[in-house]
Coordinates of C-alpha atoms in Angstrom, one line a residue:
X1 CA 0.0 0.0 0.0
X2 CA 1.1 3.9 -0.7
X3 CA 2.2 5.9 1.9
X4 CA -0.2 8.6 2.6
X5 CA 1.1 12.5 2.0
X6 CA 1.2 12.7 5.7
X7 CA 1.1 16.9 4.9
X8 CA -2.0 16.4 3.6
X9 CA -4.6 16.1 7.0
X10 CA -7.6 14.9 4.4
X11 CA -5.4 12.4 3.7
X12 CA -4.4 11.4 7.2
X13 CA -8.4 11.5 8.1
X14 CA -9.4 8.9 5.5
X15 CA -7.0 6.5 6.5
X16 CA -7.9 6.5 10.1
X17 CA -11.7 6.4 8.8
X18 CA -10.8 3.1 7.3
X19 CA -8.4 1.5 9.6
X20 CA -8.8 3.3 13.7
X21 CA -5.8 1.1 14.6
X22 CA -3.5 2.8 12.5
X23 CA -0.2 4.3 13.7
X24 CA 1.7 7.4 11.6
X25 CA 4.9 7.9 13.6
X26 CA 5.6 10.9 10.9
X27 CA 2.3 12.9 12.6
X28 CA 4.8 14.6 14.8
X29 CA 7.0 15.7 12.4
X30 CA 3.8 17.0 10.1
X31 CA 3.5 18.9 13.4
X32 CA 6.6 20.3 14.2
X33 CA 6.9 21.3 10.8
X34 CA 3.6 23.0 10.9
X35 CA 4.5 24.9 13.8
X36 CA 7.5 25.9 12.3
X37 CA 5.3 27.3 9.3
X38 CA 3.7 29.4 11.4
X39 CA 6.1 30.9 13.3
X40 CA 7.8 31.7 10.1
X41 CA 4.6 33.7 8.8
X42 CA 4.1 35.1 12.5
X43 CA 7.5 36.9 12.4
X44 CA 6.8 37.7 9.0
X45 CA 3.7 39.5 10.1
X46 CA 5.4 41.4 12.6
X47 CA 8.0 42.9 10.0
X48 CA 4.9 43.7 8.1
X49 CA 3.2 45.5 10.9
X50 CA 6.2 47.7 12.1
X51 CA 6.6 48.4 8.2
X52 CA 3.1 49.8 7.9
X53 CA 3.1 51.4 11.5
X54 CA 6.9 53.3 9.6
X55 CA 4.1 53.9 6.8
X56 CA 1.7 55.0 8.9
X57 CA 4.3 57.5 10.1
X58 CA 5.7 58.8 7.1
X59 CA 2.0 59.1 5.4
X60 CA 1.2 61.0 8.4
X61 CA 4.4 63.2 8.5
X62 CA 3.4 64.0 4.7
X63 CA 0.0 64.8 5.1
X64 CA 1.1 67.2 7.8
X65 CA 3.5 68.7 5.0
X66 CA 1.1 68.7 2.4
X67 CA -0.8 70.8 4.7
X68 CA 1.7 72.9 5.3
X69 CA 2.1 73.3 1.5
X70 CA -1.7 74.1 1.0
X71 CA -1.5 76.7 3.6
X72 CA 1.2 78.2 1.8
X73 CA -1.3 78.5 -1.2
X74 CA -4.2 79.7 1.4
X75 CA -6.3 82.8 -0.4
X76 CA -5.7 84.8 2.8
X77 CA -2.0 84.6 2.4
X78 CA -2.5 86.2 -1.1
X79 CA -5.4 88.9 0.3
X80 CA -4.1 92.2 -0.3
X81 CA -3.4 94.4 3.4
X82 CA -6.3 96.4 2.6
X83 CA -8.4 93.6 3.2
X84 CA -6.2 92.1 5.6
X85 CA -6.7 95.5 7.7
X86 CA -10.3 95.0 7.3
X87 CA -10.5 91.8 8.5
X88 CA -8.0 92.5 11.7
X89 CA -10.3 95.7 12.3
X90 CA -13.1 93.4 12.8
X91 CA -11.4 90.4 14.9
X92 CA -10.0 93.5 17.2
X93 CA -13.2 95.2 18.3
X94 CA -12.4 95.1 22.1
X95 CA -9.1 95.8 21.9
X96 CA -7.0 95.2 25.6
X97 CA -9.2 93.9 27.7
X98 CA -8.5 93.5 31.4
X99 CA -10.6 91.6 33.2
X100 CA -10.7 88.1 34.7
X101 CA -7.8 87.4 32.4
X102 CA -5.6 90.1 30.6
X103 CA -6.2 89.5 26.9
X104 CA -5.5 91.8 23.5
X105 CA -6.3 90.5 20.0
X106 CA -4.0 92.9 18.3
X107 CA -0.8 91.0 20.3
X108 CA -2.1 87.7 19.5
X109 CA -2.1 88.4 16.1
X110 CA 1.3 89.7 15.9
X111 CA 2.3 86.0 17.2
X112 CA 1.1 84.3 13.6
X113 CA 3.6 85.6 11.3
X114 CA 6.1 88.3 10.6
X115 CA 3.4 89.6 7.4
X116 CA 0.8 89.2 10.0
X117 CA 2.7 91.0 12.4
X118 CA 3.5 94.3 10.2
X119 CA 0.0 94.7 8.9
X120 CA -1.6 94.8 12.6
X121 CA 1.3 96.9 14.2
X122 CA 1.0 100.0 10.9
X123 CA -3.1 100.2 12.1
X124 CA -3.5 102.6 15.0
X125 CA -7.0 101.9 15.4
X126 CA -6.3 97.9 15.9
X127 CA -4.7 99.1 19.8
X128 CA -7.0 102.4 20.5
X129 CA -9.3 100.9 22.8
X130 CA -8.5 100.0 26.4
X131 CA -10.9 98.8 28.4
X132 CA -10.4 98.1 32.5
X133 CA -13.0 96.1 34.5
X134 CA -13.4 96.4 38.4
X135 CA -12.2 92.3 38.8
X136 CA -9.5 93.1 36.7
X137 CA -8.2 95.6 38.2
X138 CA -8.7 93.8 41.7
X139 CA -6.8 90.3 40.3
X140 CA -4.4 91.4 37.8
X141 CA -0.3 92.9 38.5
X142 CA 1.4 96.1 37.1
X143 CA 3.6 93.4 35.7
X144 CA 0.7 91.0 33.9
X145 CA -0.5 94.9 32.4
X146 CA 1.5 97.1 32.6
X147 CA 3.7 95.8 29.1
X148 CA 0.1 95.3 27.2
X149 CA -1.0 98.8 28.4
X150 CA 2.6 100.3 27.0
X151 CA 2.3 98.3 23.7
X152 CA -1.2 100.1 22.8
X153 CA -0.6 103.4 23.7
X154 CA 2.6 103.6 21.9
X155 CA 1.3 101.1 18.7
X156 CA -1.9 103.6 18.7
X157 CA -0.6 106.9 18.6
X158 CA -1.7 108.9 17.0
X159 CA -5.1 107.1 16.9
X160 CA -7.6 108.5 19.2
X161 CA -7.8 106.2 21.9
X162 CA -11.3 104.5 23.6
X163 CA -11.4 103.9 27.2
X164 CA -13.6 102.6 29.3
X165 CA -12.3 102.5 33.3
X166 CA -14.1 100.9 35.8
X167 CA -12.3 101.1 39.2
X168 CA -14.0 99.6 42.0
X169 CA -15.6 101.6 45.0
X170 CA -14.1 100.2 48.0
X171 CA -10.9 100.5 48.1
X172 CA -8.9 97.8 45.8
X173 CA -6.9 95.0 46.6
X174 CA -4.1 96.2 44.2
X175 CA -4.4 99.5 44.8
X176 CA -0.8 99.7 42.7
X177 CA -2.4 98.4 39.4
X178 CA -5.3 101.2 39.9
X179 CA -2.9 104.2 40.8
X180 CA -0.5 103.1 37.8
X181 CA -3.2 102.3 35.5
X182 CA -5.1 104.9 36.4
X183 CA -2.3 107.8 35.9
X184 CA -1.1 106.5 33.0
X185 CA -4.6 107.0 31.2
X186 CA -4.9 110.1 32.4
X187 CA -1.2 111.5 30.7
X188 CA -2.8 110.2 27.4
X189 CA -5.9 112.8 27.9
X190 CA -5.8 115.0 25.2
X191 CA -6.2 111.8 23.1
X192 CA -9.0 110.1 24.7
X193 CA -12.2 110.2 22.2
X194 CA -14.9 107.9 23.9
X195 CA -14.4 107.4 28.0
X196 CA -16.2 105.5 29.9
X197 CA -15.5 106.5 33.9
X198 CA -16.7 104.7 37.1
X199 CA -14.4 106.2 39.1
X200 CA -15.3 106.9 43.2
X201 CA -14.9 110.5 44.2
X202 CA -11.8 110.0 46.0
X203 CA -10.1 110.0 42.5
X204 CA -11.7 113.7 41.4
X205 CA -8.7 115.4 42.5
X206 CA -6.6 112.8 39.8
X207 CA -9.1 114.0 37.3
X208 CA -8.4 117.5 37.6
X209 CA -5.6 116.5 35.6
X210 CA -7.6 116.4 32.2
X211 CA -8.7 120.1 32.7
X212 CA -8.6 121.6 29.4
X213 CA -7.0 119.0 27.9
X214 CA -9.5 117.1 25.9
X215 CA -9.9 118.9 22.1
X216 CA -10.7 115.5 21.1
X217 CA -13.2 114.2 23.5
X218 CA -16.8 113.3 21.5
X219 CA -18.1 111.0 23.9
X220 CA -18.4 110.6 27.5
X221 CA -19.8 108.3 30.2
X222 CA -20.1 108.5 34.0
X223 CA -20.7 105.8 36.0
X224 CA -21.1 107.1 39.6
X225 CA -24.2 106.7 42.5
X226 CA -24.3 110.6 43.6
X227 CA -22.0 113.4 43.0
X228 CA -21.8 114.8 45.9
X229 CA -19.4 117.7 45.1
X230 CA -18.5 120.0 41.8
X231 CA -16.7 118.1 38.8
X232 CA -15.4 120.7 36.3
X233 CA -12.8 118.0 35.1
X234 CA -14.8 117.7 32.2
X235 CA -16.1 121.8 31.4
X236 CA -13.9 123.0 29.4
X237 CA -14.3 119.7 25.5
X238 CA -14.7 121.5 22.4
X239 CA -15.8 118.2 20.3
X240 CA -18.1 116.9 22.8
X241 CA -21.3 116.1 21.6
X242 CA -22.8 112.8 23.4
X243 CA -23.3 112.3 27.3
X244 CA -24.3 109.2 28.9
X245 CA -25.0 109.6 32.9
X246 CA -25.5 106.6 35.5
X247 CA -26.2 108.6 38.7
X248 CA -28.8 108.9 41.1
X249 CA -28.6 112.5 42.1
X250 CA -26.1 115.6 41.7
X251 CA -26.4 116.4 37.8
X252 CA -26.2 120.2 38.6
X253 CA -23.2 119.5 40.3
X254 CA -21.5 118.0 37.3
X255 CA -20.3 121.0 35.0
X256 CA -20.2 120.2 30.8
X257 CA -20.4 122.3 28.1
X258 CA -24.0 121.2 27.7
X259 CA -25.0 123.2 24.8
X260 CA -22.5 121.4 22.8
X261 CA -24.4 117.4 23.7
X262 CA -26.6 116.3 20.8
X263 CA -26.9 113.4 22.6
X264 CA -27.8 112.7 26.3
X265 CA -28.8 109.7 28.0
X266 CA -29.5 109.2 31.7
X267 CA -30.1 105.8 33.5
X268 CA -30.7 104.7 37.2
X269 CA -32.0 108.2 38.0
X270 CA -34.6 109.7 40.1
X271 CA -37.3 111.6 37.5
X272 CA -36.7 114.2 39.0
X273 CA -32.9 113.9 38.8
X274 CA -33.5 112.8 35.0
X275 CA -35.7 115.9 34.4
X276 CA -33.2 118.7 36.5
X277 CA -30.7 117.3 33.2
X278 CA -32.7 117.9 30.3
X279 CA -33.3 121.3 30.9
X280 CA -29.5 121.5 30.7
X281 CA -29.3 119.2 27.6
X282 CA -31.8 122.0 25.9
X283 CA -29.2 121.4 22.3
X284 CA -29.9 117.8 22.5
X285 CA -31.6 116.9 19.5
X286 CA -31.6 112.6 20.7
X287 CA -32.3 112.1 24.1
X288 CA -33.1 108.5 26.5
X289 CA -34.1 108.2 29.7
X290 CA -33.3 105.0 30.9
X291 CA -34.8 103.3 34.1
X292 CA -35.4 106.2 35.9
X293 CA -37.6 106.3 39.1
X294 CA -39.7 106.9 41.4
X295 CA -41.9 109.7 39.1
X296 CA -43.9 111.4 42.6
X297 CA -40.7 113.3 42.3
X298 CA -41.8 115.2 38.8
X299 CA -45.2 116.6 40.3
X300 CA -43.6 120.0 41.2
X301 CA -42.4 120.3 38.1
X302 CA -43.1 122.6 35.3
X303 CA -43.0 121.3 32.1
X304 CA -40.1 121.5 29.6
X305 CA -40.1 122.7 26.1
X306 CA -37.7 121.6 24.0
X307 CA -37.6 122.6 20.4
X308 CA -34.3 120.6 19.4
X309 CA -35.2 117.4 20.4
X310 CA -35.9 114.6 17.4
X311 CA -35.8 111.5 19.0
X312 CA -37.0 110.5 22.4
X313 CA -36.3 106.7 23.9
X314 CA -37.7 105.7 27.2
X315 CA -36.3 102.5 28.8
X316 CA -38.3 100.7 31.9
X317 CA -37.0 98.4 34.1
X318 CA -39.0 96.3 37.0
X319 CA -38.6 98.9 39.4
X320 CA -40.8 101.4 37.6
X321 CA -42.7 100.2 34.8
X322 CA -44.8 103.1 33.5
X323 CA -43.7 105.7 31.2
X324 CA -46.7 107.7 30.6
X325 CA -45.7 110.1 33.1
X326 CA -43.0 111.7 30.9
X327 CA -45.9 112.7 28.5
X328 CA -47.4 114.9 31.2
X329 CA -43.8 117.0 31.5
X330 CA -42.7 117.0 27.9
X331 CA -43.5 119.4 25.0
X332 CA -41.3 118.1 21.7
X333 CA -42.2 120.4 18.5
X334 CA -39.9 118.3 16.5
X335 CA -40.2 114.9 17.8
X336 CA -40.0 112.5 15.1
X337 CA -38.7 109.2 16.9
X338 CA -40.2 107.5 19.8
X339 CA -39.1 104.3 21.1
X340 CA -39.9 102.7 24.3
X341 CA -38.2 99.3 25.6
X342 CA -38.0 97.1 28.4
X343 CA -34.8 96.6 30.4
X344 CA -33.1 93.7 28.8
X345 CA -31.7 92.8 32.7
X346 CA -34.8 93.7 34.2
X347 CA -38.0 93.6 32.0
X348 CA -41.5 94.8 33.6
X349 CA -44.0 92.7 34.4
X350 CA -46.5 95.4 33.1
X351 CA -47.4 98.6 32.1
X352 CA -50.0 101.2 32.5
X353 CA -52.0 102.7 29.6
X354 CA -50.0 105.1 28.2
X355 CA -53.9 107.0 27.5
X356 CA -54.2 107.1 31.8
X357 CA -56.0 110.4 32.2
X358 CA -55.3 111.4 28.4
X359 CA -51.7 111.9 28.6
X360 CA -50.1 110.9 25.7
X361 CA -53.0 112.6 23.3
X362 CA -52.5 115.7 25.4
X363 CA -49.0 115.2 24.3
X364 CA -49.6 115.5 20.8
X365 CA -51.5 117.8 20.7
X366 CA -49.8 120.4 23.3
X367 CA -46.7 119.3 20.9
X368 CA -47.9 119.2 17.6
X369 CA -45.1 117.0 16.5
X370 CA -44.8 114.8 14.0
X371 CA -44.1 111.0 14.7
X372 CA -43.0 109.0 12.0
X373 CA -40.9 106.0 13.4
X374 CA -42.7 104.2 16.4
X375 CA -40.7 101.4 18.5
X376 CA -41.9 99.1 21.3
X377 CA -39.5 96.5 22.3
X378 CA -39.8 93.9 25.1
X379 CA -43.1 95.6 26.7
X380 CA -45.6 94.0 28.5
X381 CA -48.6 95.5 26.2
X382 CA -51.4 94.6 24.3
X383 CA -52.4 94.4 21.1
X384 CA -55.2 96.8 21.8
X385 CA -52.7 99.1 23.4
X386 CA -50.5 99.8 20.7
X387 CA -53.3 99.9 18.0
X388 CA -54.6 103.1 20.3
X389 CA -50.4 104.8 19.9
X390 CA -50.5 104.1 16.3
X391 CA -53.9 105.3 15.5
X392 CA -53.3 108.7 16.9
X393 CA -50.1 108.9 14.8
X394 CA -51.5 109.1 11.5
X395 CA -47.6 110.0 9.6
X396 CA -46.2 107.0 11.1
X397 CA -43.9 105.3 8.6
X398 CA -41.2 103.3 10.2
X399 CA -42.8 100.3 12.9
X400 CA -40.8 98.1 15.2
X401 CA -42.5 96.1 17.6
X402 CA -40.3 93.4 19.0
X403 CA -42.2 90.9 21.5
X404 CA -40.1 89.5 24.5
X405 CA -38.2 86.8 24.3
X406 CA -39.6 85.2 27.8
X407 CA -41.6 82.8 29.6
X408 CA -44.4 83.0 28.5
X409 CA -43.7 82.4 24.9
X410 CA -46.6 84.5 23.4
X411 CA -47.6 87.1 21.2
X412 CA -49.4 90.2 23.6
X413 CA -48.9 92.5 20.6
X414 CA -48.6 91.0 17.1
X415 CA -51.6 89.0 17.2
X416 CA -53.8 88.2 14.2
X417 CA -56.3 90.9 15.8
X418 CA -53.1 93.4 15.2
X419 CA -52.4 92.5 11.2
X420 CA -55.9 92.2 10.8
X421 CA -56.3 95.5 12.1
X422 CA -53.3 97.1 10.1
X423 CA -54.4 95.1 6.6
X424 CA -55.5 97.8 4.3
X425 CA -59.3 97.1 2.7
X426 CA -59.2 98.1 -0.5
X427 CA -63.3 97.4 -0.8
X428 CA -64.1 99.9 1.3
X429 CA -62.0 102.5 -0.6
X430 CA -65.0 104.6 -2.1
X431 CA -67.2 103.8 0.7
X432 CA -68.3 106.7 3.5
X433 CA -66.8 104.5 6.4
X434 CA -63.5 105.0 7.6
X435 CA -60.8 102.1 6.7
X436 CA -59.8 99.9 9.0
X437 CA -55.8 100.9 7.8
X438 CA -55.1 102.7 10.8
X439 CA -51.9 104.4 9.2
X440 CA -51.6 104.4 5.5
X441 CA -47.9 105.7 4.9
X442 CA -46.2 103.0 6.7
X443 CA -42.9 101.9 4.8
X444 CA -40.5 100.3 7.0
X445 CA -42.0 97.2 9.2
X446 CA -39.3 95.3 11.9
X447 CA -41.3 92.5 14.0
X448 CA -39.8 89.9 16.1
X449 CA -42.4 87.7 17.5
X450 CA -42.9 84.3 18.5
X451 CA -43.5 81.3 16.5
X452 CA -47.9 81.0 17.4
X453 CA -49.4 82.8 14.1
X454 CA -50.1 81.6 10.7
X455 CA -48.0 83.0 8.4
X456 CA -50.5 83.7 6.7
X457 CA -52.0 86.1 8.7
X458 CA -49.1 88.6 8.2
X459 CA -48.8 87.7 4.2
X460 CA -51.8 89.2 3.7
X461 CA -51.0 92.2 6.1
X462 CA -48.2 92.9 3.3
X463 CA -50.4 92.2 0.2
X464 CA -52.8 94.8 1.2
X465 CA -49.6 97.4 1.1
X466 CA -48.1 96.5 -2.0
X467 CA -49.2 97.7 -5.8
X468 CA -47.3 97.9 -8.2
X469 CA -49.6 100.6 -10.1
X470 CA -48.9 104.3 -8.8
X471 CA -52.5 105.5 -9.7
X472 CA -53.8 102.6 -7.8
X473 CA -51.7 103.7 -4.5
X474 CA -52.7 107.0 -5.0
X475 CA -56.0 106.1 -5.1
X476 CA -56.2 104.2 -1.8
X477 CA -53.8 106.7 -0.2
X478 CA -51.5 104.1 1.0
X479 CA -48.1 104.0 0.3
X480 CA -46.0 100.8 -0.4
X481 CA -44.3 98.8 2.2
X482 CA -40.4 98.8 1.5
X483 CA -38.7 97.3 4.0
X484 CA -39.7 94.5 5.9
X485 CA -37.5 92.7 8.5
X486 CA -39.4 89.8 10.8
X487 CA -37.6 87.2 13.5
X488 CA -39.7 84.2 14.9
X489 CA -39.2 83.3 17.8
X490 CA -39.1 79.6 18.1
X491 CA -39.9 77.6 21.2
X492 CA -41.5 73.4 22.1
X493 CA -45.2 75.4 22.0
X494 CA -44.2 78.6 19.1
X495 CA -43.6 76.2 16.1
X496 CA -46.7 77.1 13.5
X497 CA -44.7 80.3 12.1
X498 CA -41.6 79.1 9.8
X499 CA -39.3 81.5 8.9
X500 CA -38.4 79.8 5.6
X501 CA -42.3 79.4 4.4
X502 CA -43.0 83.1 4.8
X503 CA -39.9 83.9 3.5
X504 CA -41.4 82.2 0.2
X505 CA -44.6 83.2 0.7
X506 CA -42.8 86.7 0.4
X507 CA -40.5 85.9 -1.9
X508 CA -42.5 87.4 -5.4
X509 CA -42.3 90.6 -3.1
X510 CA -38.5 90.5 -3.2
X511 CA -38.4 90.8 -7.5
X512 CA -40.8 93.7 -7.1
X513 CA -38.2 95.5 -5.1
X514 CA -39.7 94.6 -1.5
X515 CA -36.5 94.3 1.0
X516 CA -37.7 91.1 2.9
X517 CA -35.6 89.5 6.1
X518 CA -36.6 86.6 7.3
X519 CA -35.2 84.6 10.4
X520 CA -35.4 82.7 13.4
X521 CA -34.1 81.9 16.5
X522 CA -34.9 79.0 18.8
X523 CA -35.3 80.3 22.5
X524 CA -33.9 78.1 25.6
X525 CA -37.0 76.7 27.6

């Protein structure tokens, strides 16, 4: 009989099939040899795994240069330094900032490249603006400042510089860092063009140091409870033109050239406070009172004419919620922009009629002004409410009503009862009724509300304001919408409005030259 091929196992198999009580004394050697076999292919594996882990490396060291390569090629290494200077402008908005940590965009960008580095360091305006919080100048050193301080002034001369300096009321920490910092802004006076001071009285005799020595000061802020003795620091700024106050009392105490502000805002202030500083902001043609309270203290007041002012904003907080009072006081000629808002940090809860006892009709018509841009933003009001403002302002042509953006997510205002209401009826053109259009030369429309109407609803609100025949328009008296700008609010129980699907719905408004936004925003619950 044949040997079997004792390599082959098949083989091996059969023959024990057919006889069990077979022997194969060259098994063991098929086995040893088999072993063998595979230790051979098992080191050969491990060469062919550390020779792809090498190629893994490599691969992955030339990938990294490729990058490096395409980089090179990048479109912003070939934009031109006017749009490099553009760009950095943008990226650089804050400037130094000191606060919990010490940081400056400008410097950062200098660390990129030695292009990079050139471009931001020949732009002036990329280290003009300094701003000092109170914890930073509690937790940070002269030595963690100071060299960032040194860099911007000398990199932004001779840029106007933009400080904002908020130095704590008790007494600091590092009282070093807010003496050093503190003088050194100061020596750089005569180029300050925006400040922004909360600076406790024990520092007016520092400030006396600016005396006549601010030609280019435009803007000015100051952040301060009471002032409780004279400040003529600030008397003597031939380029000032906008004030902002945060005080509670002492306005007469503070000396400005005050018929050189166009602009004066007041916040956290007693009415009365707030009304003792209009009648020396009489140039101001844009004025806002901002959160002012407790109004008992206007009722020995006479009332103030001013024939400068243009635009009046009134901002309420929780505090005091009403705003109709100011009506009683006020006699505007020439207002022509009103906007009321609610405190974005403290919103009311709610708000009385601004017609209580006929006030704000009694204001129109001691005024005879003309209103023709109307804002309410984040007010508790109604629909019904603000229907009654615009009614009696029959030149209104610019509307913002923004809804809030809080719990509960709902429409008070822009309801379909409000677009209804506004939605011009062109059937009832020749008759002897009144229209329902309560204002018929509204242009310019900006809504944010939330996400609970139809869109629909306001569609049709737009149709009835758009022709494209002039003789048509003229005929209804109405003029065309231009402009309209809408954000829905989304929420889990605001999700019927889409942003997209009025957008579309609007869309054949957009190639007849209507300027439609659409957007939205999902709120947190």
């Amino acid at each position: 009989m044949d040997q079997p091929q004792f390599g082959n196992i098949n083989a091996i198999l059969n023959l024990l099939r057919s006889n069990p009580n077979s022997y194969f004394p060259d098994i063991s050697q098929c086995l040893n040899t088999t072993e063998q076999d595979i230790q051979r292919i098992r080191d050969e594996v491990r060469q062919l795994e550390r020779k792809i882990v090498s190629l893994k490396a490599e691969r992955k060291e030339l990938e990294w240069k490729a990058s490096q390569y395409r980089s090179l090629l990048a479109p912003i290494r070939r934009l031109p330094p006017e749009v490099l200077q553009n760009i950095f402008q943008f990226a650089c908005l804050e400037g130094l900032k000191v606060g919990s940590e010490a940081s400056s965009a400008s410097a950062q960008i200098t660390w990129v490249c030695t292009a990079w580095r050139k471009c931001v360091r020949s732009i002036p305006g990329l280290w003009s603006v300094l701003r000092f919080e109170r914890i930073g100048l509690t937790h940070r050193t002269i030595e963690q400042v100071g060299p960032l301080l040194r860099m911007h002034l000398e990199l932004s001369k001779p840029s106007p510089l933009y400080v904002d300096l908020d130095i704590p009321v008790l007494p600091a920490v590092n009282n070093e860092l807010v003496s050093f910092v503190s003088k050194v802004l100061i020596s750089e006076s005569p180029r300050w063009r925006t400040i922004s001071l909360g600076v406790p009285e024990h520092y007016d005799a520092q400030l006396l140091a600016v005396k006549e020595k601010l030609p280019l000061l435009h803007t000015l802020h100051l952040k301060r409870s009471e002032f409780k003795d004279v400040m003529d620091a600030f008397e003597v700024a031939p380029s000032l033109r906008i004030v902002n106050l945060e005080t509670n009392r002492g306005i007469s105490r503070l000396k400005l050239p005050w018929h050189q502000v166009s602009s004066f805002s007041t916040k956290y202030a007693k009415c009365g406070t707030a009304y003792a500083a209009l009648f020396k902001a009489a140039e101001a043609t844009e004025i806002t009172l901002s959160q002012c309270f407790n109004p008992d203290s206007l009722r020995r007041s006479l009332g103030i004419i001013n024939h400068k002012l243009h635009s009046l904003s009134i901002v309420v907080g929780g505090q005091e919620s009403n705003f109709h009072h100011w009506f009683n006081w006020l006699t505007l000629p020439r207002l022509t922009t009103l906007n009321v808002a609610g405190a974005e940090n403290d919103p009311p809860d709610s708000c009385t009629d601004v017609f209580l006892n006929d006030c704000f009709p009694t204001f129109l018509s001691r005024s005879s002004c003309t209103i023709t841009s109307l804002s309410f933003t984040n007010l508790p009001l109604s629909d019904v409410q603000v229907l009654a403002i615009i009614a009696s302002l029959p030149s209104l042509s610019h509307l913002t009503v923004h809804e809030r953006a809080s719990q509960p997510f709902k429409n008070t205002i822009l309801t379909s009862h409000f677009f209804d209401s506004l939605r011009m009826d062109c059937h009832h053109t020749f008759s002897s009724r009144p229209s329902p259009c309560l204002t018929k030369r509204l242009q310019s429309l900006d809504l944010c509300l939330h996400g609970t109407l139809q869109a629909r609803s306001i569609v049709e609100f737009v149709e009835s304001r758009w022709t494209t025949n002039p003789e048509y328009a003229a005929v209804l008296g109405v003029h065309n919408l231009t402009v309209v700008k809408i954000l829905v609010l989304r929420s889990r129980d605001a999700m019927i409005l889409d942003a997209e699907e009025l957008c579309d719905l609007l869309d054949v408004y957009k190639g007849l030259g209507l300027r439609v936004s659409c957007s939205s925003k999902f709120l947190d619950e």
